[in-house]
Coordinates of C-alpha atoms and ligand atoms in Angstrom, one line a residue:
M1 CA -0.1 0.0 -0.2
H2 CA 1.3 3.7 -0.6
H3 CA -0.1 6.9 -0.4
F4 CA -0.2 8.6 -3.6
H5 CA -4.1 9.0 -4.7
Y6 CA -6.2 11.1 -6.9
D7 CA -7.9 13.3 -4.8
Q8 CA -12.0 14.8 -5.2
A9 CA -10.8 17.0 -7.8
G10 CA -9.6 14.3 -9.6
I11 CA -5.4 15.1 -9.4
L12 CA -3.1 13.0 -8.1
C13 CA -1.5 13.5 -4.4
A14 CA 1.2 12.4 -2.4
E15 CA -0.4 12.3 1.0
G16 CA -2.3 15.3 1.3
V17 CA 0.3 17.8 -1.2
P18 CA -1.3 17.5 -5.2
L19 CA 1.7 16.8 -7.3
P20 CA 1.3 19.8 -9.5
D21 CA 1.6 22.1 -6.3
I22 CA 5.3 21.2 -6.0
A23 CA 6.0 20.5 -10.5
R24 CA 5.0 24.3 -9.6
E25 CA 7.5 25.1 -7.0
V26 CA 10.5 22.6 -8.2
G27 CA 10.3 22.1 -11.7
T28 CA 10.0 18.8 -13.2
P29 CA 11.3 16.1 -13.3
V30 CA 11.6 15.7 -9.5
Y31 CA 11.1 12.4 -7.1
V32 CA 8.4 12.8 -4.8
Y33 CA 8.6 10.1 -1.5
A34 CA 5.6 10.3 0.6
A35 CA 6.9 10.1 4.5
A36 CA 3.9 7.6 5.6
T37 CA 4.6 4.7 2.8
L38 CA 7.9 4.5 4.3
R39 CA 7.2 4.4 7.8
R40 CA 4.3 1.8 6.9
H41 CA 6.2 -0.3 4.7
Y42 CA 8.9 -0.4 7.7
R43 CA 6.3 -1.3 10.0
V44 CA 4.5 -3.9 7.9
F45 CA 7.9 -5.7 7.7
Q46 CA 9.0 -5.2 11.3
D47 CA 5.3 -7.3 12.3
A48 CA 5.6 -9.5 9.1
L49 CA 9.0 -11.0 11.6
D50 CA 7.2 -10.6 15.4
G51 CA 8.6 -13.3 17.3
L52 CA 11.9 -13.3 15.4
D53 CA 16.0 -11.7 16.9
S54 CA 16.1 -9.4 14.2
L55 CA 17.3 -6.2 12.5
I56 CA 16.0 -4.5 9.8
A57 CA 19.7 -3.1 8.1
Y58 CA 18.1 -0.9 5.5
S59 CA 19.9 -1.3 2.5
L60 CA 21.2 2.4 1.2
K61 CA 21.8 1.3 -2.5
A62 CA 17.9 1.1 -2.8
N63 CA 17.8 5.3 -1.7
P64 CA 20.4 6.8 0.5
N65 CA 19.0 10.0 0.7
L66 CA 19.6 11.5 4.2
S67 CA 16.0 12.7 4.4
V68 CA 15.1 9.1 3.5
L69 CA 17.4 7.6 5.8
R70 CA 16.8 9.9 9.0
L71 CA 13.0 8.7 8.9
L72 CA 14.3 5.1 9.1
A73 CA 16.6 5.5 11.5
D74 CA 13.9 7.1 14.0
L75 CA 12.2 4.0 13.4
G76 CA 15.3 1.9 14.9
A77 CA 16.2 0.7 11.1
G78 CA 20.0 -0.3 10.8
A79 CA 22.1 -0.1 7.7
D80 CA 23.5 -2.7 5.2
V81 CA 26.3 -0.4 3.0
V82 CA 28.5 -1.2 0.1
S83 CA 31.1 1.5 0.0
G84 CA 33.0 4.4 2.2
G85 CA 30.4 6.7 1.3
E86 CA 27.2 4.6 2.4
L87 CA 28.8 3.6 5.4
D88 CA 29.2 8.2 6.2
R89 CA 25.6 8.7 5.1
A90 CA 24.4 5.8 7.4
L91 CA 26.4 7.4 10.9
R92 CA 25.3 10.8 9.5
A93 CA 21.6 9.7 9.6
G94 CA 22.3 8.6 13.1
I95 CA 22.4 4.8 12.7
P96 CA 25.2 3.6 15.2
G97 CA 27.7 1.3 13.9
E98 CA 26.3 -1.5 15.6
R99 CA 23.2 -1.4 13.4
I100 CA 25.5 -1.4 10.3
V101 CA 26.5 -4.6 8.1
F102 CA 29.2 -3.9 5.4
S103 CA 28.4 -5.7 2.1
G104 CA 30.3 -5.6 -1.3
V105 CA 32.7 -7.4 -3.3
G106 CA 35.4 -5.1 -3.2
K107 CA 35.8 -3.1 -0.2
T108 CA 39.3 -1.0 -0.3
E109 CA 41.4 -1.2 2.7
G110 CA 40.3 2.9 3.5
E111 CA 36.8 2.0 3.5
I112 CA 37.6 -1.2 5.4
G113 CA 39.2 1.2 8.4
E114 CA 36.8 3.5 8.4
A115 CA 34.5 0.7 9.5
V116 CA 36.7 -0.7 11.9
A117 CA 36.8 2.4 13.3
A118 CA 33.2 2.3 13.4
D119 CA 32.5 -0.6 15.4
I120 CA 30.3 -2.5 13.0
L121 CA 28.2 -5.0 14.0
Q122 CA 29.8 -7.3 10.7
F123 CA 31.3 -7.5 7.9
N124 CA 30.2 -9.4 5.4
V125 CA 32.8 -11.6 3.4
E126 CA 33.2 -11.9 -0.2
S127 CA 36.7 -13.5 -0.7
V128 CA 39.6 -15.0 1.4
A129 CA 41.9 -12.1 -0.2
E130 CA 39.4 -9.4 1.3
L131 CA 39.5 -11.6 4.6
E132 CA 43.4 -11.6 4.9
V133 CA 43.0 -7.2 4.5
I134 CA 40.0 -6.9 6.9
N135 CA 42.6 -9.1 9.5
R136 CA 45.6 -6.7 8.6
V137 CA 43.5 -3.4 8.8
A138 CA 41.8 -4.4 12.5
C139 CA 45.3 -5.9 13.5
E140 CA 47.1 -2.8 12.9
A141 CA 44.2 -0.6 14.9
N142 CA 44.4 -3.1 17.7
R143 CA 40.9 -4.0 17.1
S144 CA 39.4 -7.7 16.4
A145 CA 36.7 -7.4 13.2
P146 CA 33.1 -9.1 13.5
I147 CA 32.6 -11.4 10.5
A148 CA 30.7 -13.6 8.0
F149 CA 31.2 -14.9 4.7
R150 CA 28.7 -14.2 2.3
V151 CA 27.9 -17.7 1.2
N152 CA 26.7 -18.3 -2.7
P153 CA 24.2 -21.7 -2.4
D154 CA 24.1 -21.3 -6.3
V155 CA 20.3 -20.8 -6.3
T156 CA 18.9 -18.5 -9.3
A157 CA 16.4 -15.5 -7.8
G158 CA 15.6 -12.4 -9.2
G159 CA 13.7 -10.0 -11.5
H160 CA 16.4 -10.0 -14.0
E161 CA 19.8 -11.4 -14.9
K162 CA 21.4 -8.5 -13.9
I163 CA 20.1 -8.5 -10.7
A164 CA 20.4 -12.0 -9.8
T165 CA 23.1 -12.9 -7.6
G166 CA 23.1 -16.4 -5.8
H167 CA 23.9 -18.7 -8.6
R168 CA 27.6 -20.1 -8.7
H169 CA 28.4 -18.0 -12.2
T170 CA 28.8 -14.5 -10.2
K171 CA 30.9 -12.3 -8.6
F172 CA 29.1 -13.0 -5.5
G173 CA 30.0 -15.0 -2.4
V174 CA 32.3 -17.8 -1.5
P175 CA 30.9 -21.3 -2.8
I176 CA 29.0 -22.8 0.1
A177 CA 30.2 -25.8 -0.2
R178 CA 33.9 -24.9 0.4
S179 CA 33.2 -22.2 3.5
R180 CA 33.9 -24.6 6.3
E181 CA 37.4 -25.1 5.1
L182 CA 37.1 -21.0 5.1
Y183 CA 35.8 -20.4 8.2
A184 CA 38.7 -22.4 9.9
R185 CA 41.1 -20.1 8.0
A186 CA 39.7 -17.1 9.5
R187 CA 39.6 -18.7 12.9
E188 CA 43.1 -18.4 12.9
M189 CA 43.4 -15.2 11.9
P190 CA 44.0 -12.9 15.0
G191 CA 42.4 -9.7 14.2
I192 CA 38.9 -11.1 13.0
V193 CA 36.2 -12.5 15.1
V194 CA 34.2 -15.0 13.4
T195 CA 30.1 -14.1 14.1
G196 CA 27.9 -15.5 11.3
I197 CA 26.6 -16.1 7.8
D198 CA 25.7 -14.0 5.6
V199 CA 23.4 -15.0 1.9
H200 CA 21.9 -12.5 -0.8
I201 CA 20.3 -14.5 -4.0
G202 CA 19.3 -11.3 -5.9
S203 CA 16.9 -8.7 -6.3
Q204 CA 13.1 -8.4 -6.9
I205 CA 11.9 -12.1 -6.0
L206 CA 8.7 -12.6 -6.6
D207 CA 8.7 -16.4 -5.3
V208 CA 9.4 -17.6 -1.9
A209 CA 11.5 -21.2 -3.1
P210 CA 14.7 -19.7 -4.3
F211 CA 14.6 -18.2 -0.7
R212 CA 13.7 -21.2 1.2
T213 CA 16.2 -23.2 -0.5
A214 CA 19.0 -21.0 -0.3
F215 CA 18.0 -20.6 4.0
R216 CA 17.8 -24.1 4.4
A217 CA 21.2 -24.7 2.7
V218 CA 22.2 -21.7 5.1
A219 CA 20.9 -23.6 8.3
E220 CA 22.6 -26.5 7.9
L221 CA 25.7 -24.6 7.4
A222 CA 24.9 -22.9 10.6
G223 CA 24.8 -26.7 12.1
D224 CA 28.0 -27.8 10.6
L225 CA 30.2 -24.7 11.5
R226 CA 28.4 -25.0 15.4
A227 CA 29.3 -28.1 15.3
D228 CA 33.0 -27.2 14.0
G229 CA 32.9 -24.5 17.5
H230 CA 32.3 -21.2 15.8
D231 CA 30.1 -19.5 17.6
I232 CA 27.4 -18.2 14.9
R233 CA 25.5 -15.8 16.3
I234 CA 24.3 -13.3 13.5
I235 CA 22.4 -14.6 10.2
D236 CA 21.8 -11.7 7.8
V237 CA 19.4 -13.3 5.0
G238 CA 20.1 -10.3 2.6
G239 CA 17.4 -8.4 0.8
G240 CA 15.8 -9.3 -2.5
I241 CA 11.9 -9.1 -1.4
G242 CA 9.7 -8.2 -4.4
V243 CA 7.2 -5.6 -4.8
P244 CA 4.4 -5.0 -6.9
Y245 CA 5.0 -3.3 -10.5
G246 CA 2.3 -2.2 -11.4
D247 CA -0.4 -5.1 -11.5
Q248 CA 2.2 -7.4 -10.7
P249 CA 1.5 -8.2 -6.9
G250 CA 4.8 -8.5 -4.7
L251 CA 6.0 -11.5 -2.4
P252 CA 3.6 -11.5 0.7
L253 CA 5.4 -10.7 3.6
G254 CA 3.8 -13.7 5.7
T255 CA 5.3 -15.6 3.3
Y256 CA 8.6 -14.7 3.4
A257 CA 8.7 -14.6 7.1
D258 CA 7.3 -18.0 7.2
A259 CA 9.8 -19.5 5.1
V260 CA 12.5 -17.7 7.3
R261 CA 10.7 -19.2 10.5
D262 CA 10.7 -22.3 9.1
T263 CA 14.4 -22.7 7.9
L264 CA 16.3 -20.7 10.2
G265 CA 14.6 -21.2 13.2
M266 CA 13.8 -18.7 16.3
E267 CA 17.1 -18.7 17.8
T268 CA 19.9 -16.6 16.2
R269 CA 20.1 -13.4 15.8
L270 CA 18.6 -12.5 12.1
V271 CA 19.6 -9.5 10.4
F272 CA 17.4 -8.3 6.7
E273 CA 18.7 -6.2 4.1
P274 CA 15.5 -4.9 2.4
G275 CA 15.9 -2.2 0.1
R276 CA 13.1 -1.8 -2.4
L277 CA 10.8 -3.3 -0.3
I278 CA 11.1 -0.6 2.2
V279 CA 11.4 2.8 -0.7
G280 CA 10.0 1.4 -4.1
N281 CA 6.3 2.4 -3.9
A282 CA 7.1 5.2 -1.9
G283 CA 8.4 6.9 -4.4
M284 CA 7.0 8.4 -8.2
L285 CA 8.3 10.2 -10.5
V286 CA 6.9 13.2 -11.7
S287 CA 7.7 14.7 -15.6
S288 CA 5.9 17.2 -18.0
V289 CA 4.8 16.8 -21.2
L290 CA 6.9 18.6 -23.8
Y291 CA 5.6 18.1 -27.6
M292 CA 3.3 15.2 -28.5
K293 CA 4.7 14.1 -32.0
E294 CA 2.5 11.5 -34.3
D295 CA 3.2 10.3 -37.3
S296 CA 0.9 7.2 -39.3
E297 CA 2.1 4.7 -37.3
R298 CA 3.0 6.0 -33.5
R299 CA 2.2 8.5 -31.1
F300 CA 5.1 9.9 -29.0
V301 CA 4.6 11.9 -25.6
I302 CA 7.7 13.5 -25.5
L303 CA 8.6 13.9 -21.4
D304 CA 10.9 16.2 -19.7
A305 CA 12.6 13.3 -17.8
A306 CA 14.7 10.3 -19.5
M307 CA 16.8 7.6 -19.0
N308 CA 19.2 10.1 -16.9
D309 CA 16.7 10.6 -14.8
L310 CA 15.0 6.8 -14.4
L311 CA 17.5 4.6 -15.8
R312 CA 15.5 1.0 -14.8
P313 CA 13.2 1.0 -17.9
T314 CA 16.0 1.1 -20.2
L315 CA 18.3 -0.7 -18.5
Y316 CA 16.0 -3.8 -17.2
G317 CA 13.3 -3.5 -19.3
A318 CA 11.6 -2.3 -16.2
H319 CA 7.4 -1.6 -16.3
H320 CA 6.8 1.9 -14.2
Q321 CA 3.3 2.7 -14.3
P322 CA 2.5 5.9 -15.9
F323 CA -0.1 8.1 -14.7
A324 CA -1.5 10.6 -15.6
V325 CA -1.9 13.4 -12.8
T326 CA -5.0 14.8 -14.0
K327 CA -6.9 12.1 -14.0
P328 CA -9.8 12.5 -17.0
G329 CA -12.9 12.0 -16.6
A330 CA -14.8 8.5 -16.8
R331 CA -15.6 8.3 -19.8
A332 CA -12.3 9.9 -21.3
S333 CA -10.7 7.7 -23.9
Q334 CA -7.3 5.9 -23.8
H335 CA -4.8 6.4 -26.7
P336 CA -2.2 3.9 -27.0
C337 CA 1.2 6.0 -27.3
D338 CA 5.0 5.9 -26.0
L339 CA 6.5 7.8 -23.6
V340 CA 10.0 9.2 -24.3
G341 CA 12.4 11.0 -22.9
P342 CA 14.6 13.5 -24.4
V343 CA 17.9 12.0 -24.4
C344 CA 19.9 10.9 -27.7
E345 CA 19.0 7.2 -27.5
S346 CA 16.3 5.1 -29.1
G347 CA 16.4 3.4 -25.6
D348 CA 14.9 6.4 -23.7
V349 CA 11.8 4.9 -23.7
F350 CA 9.5 4.5 -20.4
A351 CA 6.6 2.9 -21.9
E352 CA 5.4 1.6 -25.4
D353 CA 2.0 2.0 -26.2
A354 CA 1.1 2.8 -22.8
L355 CA -2.9 3.6 -22.6
M356 CA -3.2 7.3 -21.5
P357 CA -6.0 10.0 -21.9
L358 CA -5.0 12.6 -24.6
L359 CA -2.3 14.3 -22.9
A360 CA -0.9 18.1 -24.4
P361 CA 2.2 20.0 -23.6
G362 CA 2.7 21.1 -20.4
D363 CA 0.2 17.7 -18.6
L364 CA 2.0 15.9 -15.6
V365 CA 3.0 12.2 -16.0
A366 CA 4.2 10.6 -12.9
F367 CA 6.0 7.0 -13.0
S368 CA 4.9 4.8 -10.0
T369 CA 7.3 2.7 -8.0
A370 CA 10.6 5.0 -8.5
G371 CA 11.6 5.3 -4.9
A372 CA 14.0 2.6 -5.2
Y373 CA 17.3 2.1 -7.4
G374 CA 15.7 5.2 -8.9
A375 CA 17.1 9.0 -7.9
V376 CA 20.0 7.1 -7.1
M377 CA 21.2 5.9 -10.2
A378 CA 20.2 9.0 -12.2
S379 CA 23.1 10.5 -14.3
E380 CA 24.0 14.0 -16.1
Y381 CA 24.2 12.1 -19.1
N382 CA 23.6 14.5 -22.0
S383 CA 24.3 17.5 -19.7
R384 CA 21.3 16.9 -17.9
P385 CA 21.1 18.5 -14.3
L386 CA 20.8 16.0 -11.7
V387 CA 17.1 15.2 -10.7
P388 CA 15.9 16.8 -7.5
E389 CA 13.7 15.1 -4.5
V390 CA 10.7 15.9 -2.3
M391 CA 9.6 14.4 0.7
V392 CA 6.3 14.9 1.7
S393 CA 4.7 14.3 4.7
G394 CA 0.8 14.3 5.6
D395 CA 0.1 18.2 4.0
R396 CA 3.5 19.8 3.6
F397 CA 6.8 19.0 1.1
G398 CA 10.2 19.6 1.7
I399 CA 13.5 19.5 -1.3
I400 CA 15.5 17.0 0.0
R401 CA 17.8 17.4 -2.5
R402 CA 17.9 20.3 -5.0
R403 CA 18.5 20.9 -8.5
P404 CA 22.1 21.7 -8.9
T405 CA 22.8 24.6 -11.0
R406 CA 24.4 24.8 -13.8
E407 CA 27.6 26.4 -12.1
E408 CA 27.8 23.4 -9.8
S409 CA 27.1 20.9 -11.9
L410 CA 30.9 22.6 -14.0
S411 CA 32.4 23.0 -10.9
L412 CA 33.9 19.8 -10.7
E413 CA 35.6 20.3 -13.6
V414 CA 39.6 22.0 -14.1
P415 CA 40.5 23.0 -17.5
F416 CA 43.6 21.2 -19.1
D417 CA 45.8 22.8 -21.5
A418 CA 46.9 20.0 -23.9
E419 CA 49.8 20.8 -25.9
P420 CA 49.7 23.1 -29.0
D421 CA 48.5 21.2 -32.3
T422 CA 50.9 21.0 -34.3
A423 CA 48.7 20.4 -37.4
D424 CA 50.7 17.0 -38.2
C425 CA 48.4 15.6 -40.7
S426 CA 50.1 12.6 -41.3
P427 CA 48.0 9.4 -40.3
Ligands
LLP501 N1 21.8 -6.5 0.1 C1 22.6 -6.7 -0.7 C2 24.1 -7.6 -0.1 C3 22.5 -6.2 -2.4 O1 23.2 -6.7 -3.0 C4 21.4 -5.8 -2.2 C5 20.7 -5.3 -3.9 C6 19.7 -5.3 -1.0 C7 20.6 -6.1 -0.2 C8 18.8 -4.9 -1.4 O2 17.9 -5.7 -2.2 P1 16.5 -5.0 -2.2 O3 16.1 -5.8 -1.2 O4 16.5 -3.6 -2.7 O5 16.3 -6.2 -3.6 N2 19.2 -1.6 -9.7 C9 18.4 -3.0 -9.6 C10 18.8 -3.7 -8.4 C11 19.9 -3.9 -7.4 C12 20.0 -4.7 -6.3 C13 21.5 -4.8 -6.1 N3 21.5 -5.3 -4.5 C14 16.9 -2.5 -10.0 O6 16.9 -1.2 -10.2 O7 16.3 -3.5 -9.8

């Protein structure tokens, strides 16, 4: 459930704020998040996990805006981070180190040092080479770093091949069959303390079966490792819960939680790393129609939002349901059209043959389920400014990331004079 709805006048609102009010003040394109939806999703997940000893470590990569993080921190969320930048954001938002896990295949020495200093809950380690660096950095700081190996259970799951991470051909994790041997090596290292097991099999997973398979394998491994004398206190089950996009239903949270209870039981402390589940349906991307362009075959609606603002349709063929911000009357006819952006690539398409009311320049179109992997994956491609973000709460809204000025966008560039042209035209 989310908090975007049409009011009685047929205007699409975020909570109590009509989207045209935001478009007028901030301009378009703009991302709009509903604080009530963020809170609701967090609480609904928390309720589903009732009875489990759980930590919800929100996966920052889905949406790391500080205002989003502060709101979740106030609810008691932890964080799953994958870089020094994300660690810094989590700490700035008030999430204490003891609620932070550090994932990712390529942590640098510097980032590991920052995480050791922040006394994080657990490093989710992806290779022996990385483990050795963590050990060295921790020893140099006279500390011991808590670790879990991210195990690869060789399970195929996920909404798209580019986000399926649990099968053995990916770069992720260590083969589960080899992990006992690796845990034994970790135990010998003076800067390492083994605390848990980690698994993450992919994203936008709508079927519970691969979760069950992976969790069962992890439960078995936990038994083996305990028999080997390891103190496995934490099982981190990763993220990946699929959410509704358009008419497609999400993975029922009760079903997911039952899979966790059935396989991993109630005793061990469990860490969950949801990203999309918390923020996906809490955000919409609002854009304006610039032009209509029709020929005998197609009707294009050219928007001021583009693939640089919301990359998912171009990158994964993802569907973000478009809505006319001003609802047409019940009897208005629907016209199939292609919703496209201004970027100079034919892949800059949000939706093909979308059924929309007759649109005109200046009308607003909003795309749903854009709160996760939306703004955070935006770029300045085509020298378009980074898209701003707004948060709504009740009948108020605030700009939580403004659109940069041209000067700001250019400010990192430093002129460099190449050698004078010698006009030598020889090949
Ligand atoms: N934990 C780890 C270790 C991850 O790699 C991810 C996502 C998550 C948690 C959070 O997964 P979620 O609950 O959000 O599914 N850009 C893609 C999604 C990439 C996900 C990468 N890892 C998209 O737009 O669909």
